Coordinates of C-alpha atoms in Angstrom, one line a residue:
A1 CA -74.6 -100.8 -42.3
N2 CA -73.0 -97.8 -44.6
V3 CA -72.9 -96.7 -48.1
D4 CA -71.1 -93.4 -50.3
S5 CA -73.7 -90.6 -50.3
A6 CA -73.4 -90.7 -54.5
T7 CA -74.0 -94.1 -54.4
V8 CA -77.1 -94.2 -52.6
E9 CA -77.9 -91.1 -55.1
T10 CA -78.1 -92.9 -58.7
Q11 CA -79.1 -96.6 -57.2
V12 CA -82.2 -97.6 -59.6
R13 CA -85.4 -97.0 -57.6
D14 CA -87.0 -99.8 -55.2
P15 CA -90.7 -100.7 -55.2
L16 CA -89.8 -100.4 -51.3
V17 CA -88.6 -96.7 -51.2
G18 CA -91.4 -94.7 -50.2
R19 CA -93.4 -97.7 -47.8
V20 CA -93.1 -97.0 -44.3
V21 CA -92.1 -100.3 -41.8
D22 CA -93.9 -101.3 -39.1
G23 CA -95.5 -97.4 -39.9
R24 CA -92.2 -96.5 -37.6
Y25 CA -89.4 -97.0 -40.4
R26 CA -89.8 -95.0 -44.0
I27 CA -87.8 -95.9 -46.4
D28 CA -85.9 -93.2 -48.4
A29 CA -83.2 -95.1 -50.7
L30 CA -81.6 -98.5 -51.7
L31 CA -78.1 -99.2 -50.4
A32 CA -77.1 -102.4 -51.5
R33 CA -78.6 -106.2 -52.5
G34 CA -76.5 -109.1 -50.9
G35 CA -77.4 -113.2 -50.8
M36 CA -79.1 -112.9 -47.9
A37 CA -80.8 -108.9 -47.7
T38 CA -81.6 -105.7 -49.0
V39 CA -80.5 -102.8 -47.0
F40 CA -82.0 -99.1 -47.2
V41 CA -81.3 -96.1 -46.0
A42 CA -84.9 -95.2 -43.5
T43 CA -85.6 -92.7 -41.5
D44 CA -87.2 -93.4 -38.3
L45 CA -90.5 -91.4 -38.5
R46 CA -90.4 -91.8 -34.0
L47 CA -87.4 -90.5 -33.2
D48 CA -87.2 -88.3 -36.4
R49 CA -83.2 -90.2 -37.0
T50 CA -81.5 -92.3 -40.0
V51 CA -81.1 -96.2 -39.9
A52 CA -79.9 -98.5 -42.4
L53 CA -82.9 -101.2 -42.5
K54 CA -82.8 -104.8 -43.9
I55 CA -84.8 -106.2 -44.7
M56 CA -84.5 -110.1 -45.5
H57 CA -84.5 -111.6 -48.9
R58 CA -88.5 -113.3 -49.1
T59 CA -86.7 -116.8 -49.3
L60 CA -85.8 -116.3 -45.4
A61 CA -88.6 -114.9 -44.2
E62 CA -90.8 -117.6 -45.7
D63 CA -88.9 -120.2 -43.6
P64 CA -90.1 -120.2 -39.7
G65 CA -87.0 -121.8 -38.3
F66 CA -84.5 -118.5 -39.8
V67 CA -87.1 -116.5 -38.9
S68 CA -87.3 -117.7 -34.6
R69 CA -84.0 -117.3 -35.1
F70 CA -83.8 -114.2 -36.8
E71 CA -85.6 -112.7 -33.7
R72 CA -84.0 -114.4 -31.3
E73 CA -80.1 -113.4 -31.9
A74 CA -81.4 -109.9 -33.3
R75 CA -82.3 -109.4 -29.5
A76 CA -79.0 -110.3 -28.8
A77 CA -77.1 -109.0 -30.4
A78 CA -78.9 -105.5 -29.4
R79 CA -77.4 -105.6 -26.1
L80 CA -73.7 -105.5 -27.3
S81 CA -72.3 -102.4 -26.9
H82 CA -69.1 -101.0 -27.8
P83 CA -68.1 -98.2 -30.1
H84 CA -66.6 -101.1 -33.6
V85 CA -69.8 -103.1 -33.5
V86 CA -73.0 -101.1 -35.3
Q87 CA -75.8 -101.1 -32.5
V88 CA -78.9 -102.7 -33.5
H89 CA -81.8 -101.1 -32.6
D90 CA -84.7 -103.3 -33.7
Q91 CA -85.8 -106.3 -35.2
G92 CA -89.4 -107.8 -36.2
E93 CA -92.5 -108.7 -38.8
D94 CA -94.4 -106.6 -41.2
G95 CA -96.6 -108.4 -43.2
D96 CA -94.0 -110.4 -45.0
L97 CA -91.2 -108.6 -44.8
V98 CA -88.9 -109.2 -42.0
F99 CA -86.4 -106.5 -41.3
L100 CA -83.7 -105.3 -39.0
V101 CA -82.7 -102.2 -37.7
M102 CA -79.3 -101.2 -37.4
E103 CA -76.9 -97.4 -36.6
Y104 CA -76.7 -95.6 -40.1
V105 CA -73.2 -95.4 -41.0
P106 CA -72.2 -93.3 -43.7
G107 CA -68.9 -94.4 -45.6
R108 CA -68.7 -97.3 -47.9
T109 CA -67.1 -101.2 -46.8
L110 CA -63.4 -102.3 -46.1
R111 CA -64.9 -104.3 -49.4
D112 CA -65.1 -100.9 -51.3
V113 CA -61.5 -99.2 -49.6
L114 CA -59.6 -103.0 -51.1
R115 CA -61.8 -102.4 -54.8
D116 CA -60.8 -98.3 -54.7
H117 CA -57.4 -98.9 -54.0
G118 CA -55.7 -101.9 -54.4
R119 CA -54.1 -103.4 -51.3
L120 CA -53.5 -102.4 -47.8
T121 CA -49.8 -100.9 -46.6
P122 CA -49.3 -102.5 -43.6
S123 CA -49.7 -99.7 -41.2
Q124 CA -52.8 -98.5 -43.2
A125 CA -54.3 -102.5 -42.6
L126 CA -53.1 -102.0 -38.7
V127 CA -55.5 -98.9 -39.0
V128 CA -58.9 -101.4 -39.7
L129 CA -57.5 -104.3 -37.9
D130 CA -56.8 -102.6 -34.2
P131 CA -60.9 -101.8 -34.5
V132 CA -61.8 -105.0 -36.1
L133 CA -59.8 -107.2 -33.4
E134 CA -61.1 -104.2 -30.5
A135 CA -65.0 -105.8 -31.4
L136 CA -64.1 -109.2 -31.9
E137 CA -62.3 -109.4 -28.1
A138 CA -66.1 -107.6 -26.8
A139 CA -68.2 -109.7 -28.5
H140 CA -66.1 -112.7 -27.5
R141 CA -66.3 -111.7 -24.3
A142 CA -70.2 -111.4 -24.5
G143 CA -70.2 -114.5 -25.6
F144 CA -71.0 -113.4 -29.3
V145 CA -68.9 -115.7 -32.5
H146 CA -69.5 -113.2 -35.4
R147 CA -69.3 -116.3 -37.9
D148 CA -68.8 -114.0 -41.1
V149 CA -65.7 -111.9 -40.7
K150 CA -65.5 -110.3 -44.1
P151 CA -64.3 -106.7 -45.6
E152 CA -68.6 -106.3 -46.8
N153 CA -68.7 -106.7 -42.9
V154 CA -66.3 -104.4 -41.9
L155 CA -67.7 -100.4 -42.1
I156 CA -65.3 -97.3 -42.7
A157 CA -67.5 -93.7 -41.2
D158 CA -66.6 -90.8 -43.5
N159 CA -65.2 -89.7 -39.9
G160 CA -62.5 -92.5 -40.3
G161 CA -64.6 -94.7 -37.5
V162 CA -64.8 -99.1 -38.0
K163 CA -67.1 -100.7 -37.0
V164 CA -68.4 -104.5 -37.6
A165 CA -72.0 -105.1 -39.0
D166 CA -73.9 -108.7 -38.3
F167 CA -73.1 -110.0 -35.6
G168 CA -75.9 -113.0 -34.9
L169 CA -77.4 -112.7 -38.5
A170 CA -74.8 -115.4 -40.1
R171 CA -75.3 -117.6 -37.0
A172 CA -79.0 -117.9 -37.9
I173 CA -79.1 -118.5 -41.0
A174 CA -76.9 -120.8 -40.3
A175 CA -78.6 -122.4 -37.5
S176 CA -81.7 -123.0 -39.9
T177 CA -81.5 -126.0 -42.8
T178 CA -85.4 -126.1 -43.3
S179 CA -85.1 -123.7 -46.2
A180 CA -82.9 -124.2 -50.0
A181 CA -82.4 -120.6 -49.8
T182 CA -79.9 -121.2 -46.1
Q183 CA -77.9 -124.9 -47.0
G184 CA -76.0 -121.8 -50.2
V185 CA -75.2 -119.4 -47.4
L186 CA -71.6 -120.2 -47.2
I187 CA -71.3 -120.6 -51.1
G188 CA -70.8 -116.3 -51.0
T189 CA -68.0 -116.2 -49.1
V190 CA -65.9 -119.5 -48.3
A191 CA -62.7 -117.7 -49.2
Y192 CA -62.9 -116.6 -45.5
L193 CA -63.9 -119.6 -43.8
S194 CA -61.9 -120.9 -41.5
P195 CA -61.4 -124.5 -42.6
E196 CA -62.7 -126.2 -39.5
Q197 CA -66.6 -123.8 -41.1
V198 CA -66.4 -125.0 -44.0
E199 CA -65.4 -129.2 -43.1
R200 CA -67.6 -128.8 -40.4
G201 CA -69.6 -126.4 -40.1
V202 CA -68.5 -125.8 -36.3
A203 CA -67.4 -122.6 -35.4
D204 CA -65.7 -120.2 -32.2
A205 CA -63.8 -117.5 -31.5
R206 CA -61.1 -118.7 -33.0
S207 CA -62.9 -119.1 -36.2
D208 CA -63.6 -115.1 -36.3
V209 CA -59.7 -114.1 -35.6
Y210 CA -58.5 -116.8 -38.2

């Protein structure tokens, strides 16, 4: 997960800021709120490092089916190691919080870049697409399908590196149908879904490339 440092400083303070999750992760600042989770900058007090802490929205956390799938997918995603994939460090529950701990990537999302600079030139686009495709290729070889490839999930680091985030999360949500929150998950990202995902709710490696 990532964020521009100036953005963190101007964010409205969240009630969770200052809380220590699972006795280990101190929430330092709000990064972003999305349809499925809120992301914070946090400090891993045990290893003294900065991490990104993604906390699932309460409607998802209250769905036992989602929680079990989320934990299973997070464990699987943690085994996916690649320079262009955001690393998963930890996952768990703390009271009413269901969380995911990820590598912190200082920078911004591809969505931010597109919003600020408009359409990329072909050469600029290839600089981003090549590492994204390398990440997807590695994931597909390992048996992963992302299912939600979109500009918000492509992180552009301050040092120019490109990483893909949220492997496994879309699968956990798509597989859980007991909650109203999970049934509407396609609406927010429909512009980036392949036809088979929209029509039949199925996805494979070709869907990610689409």
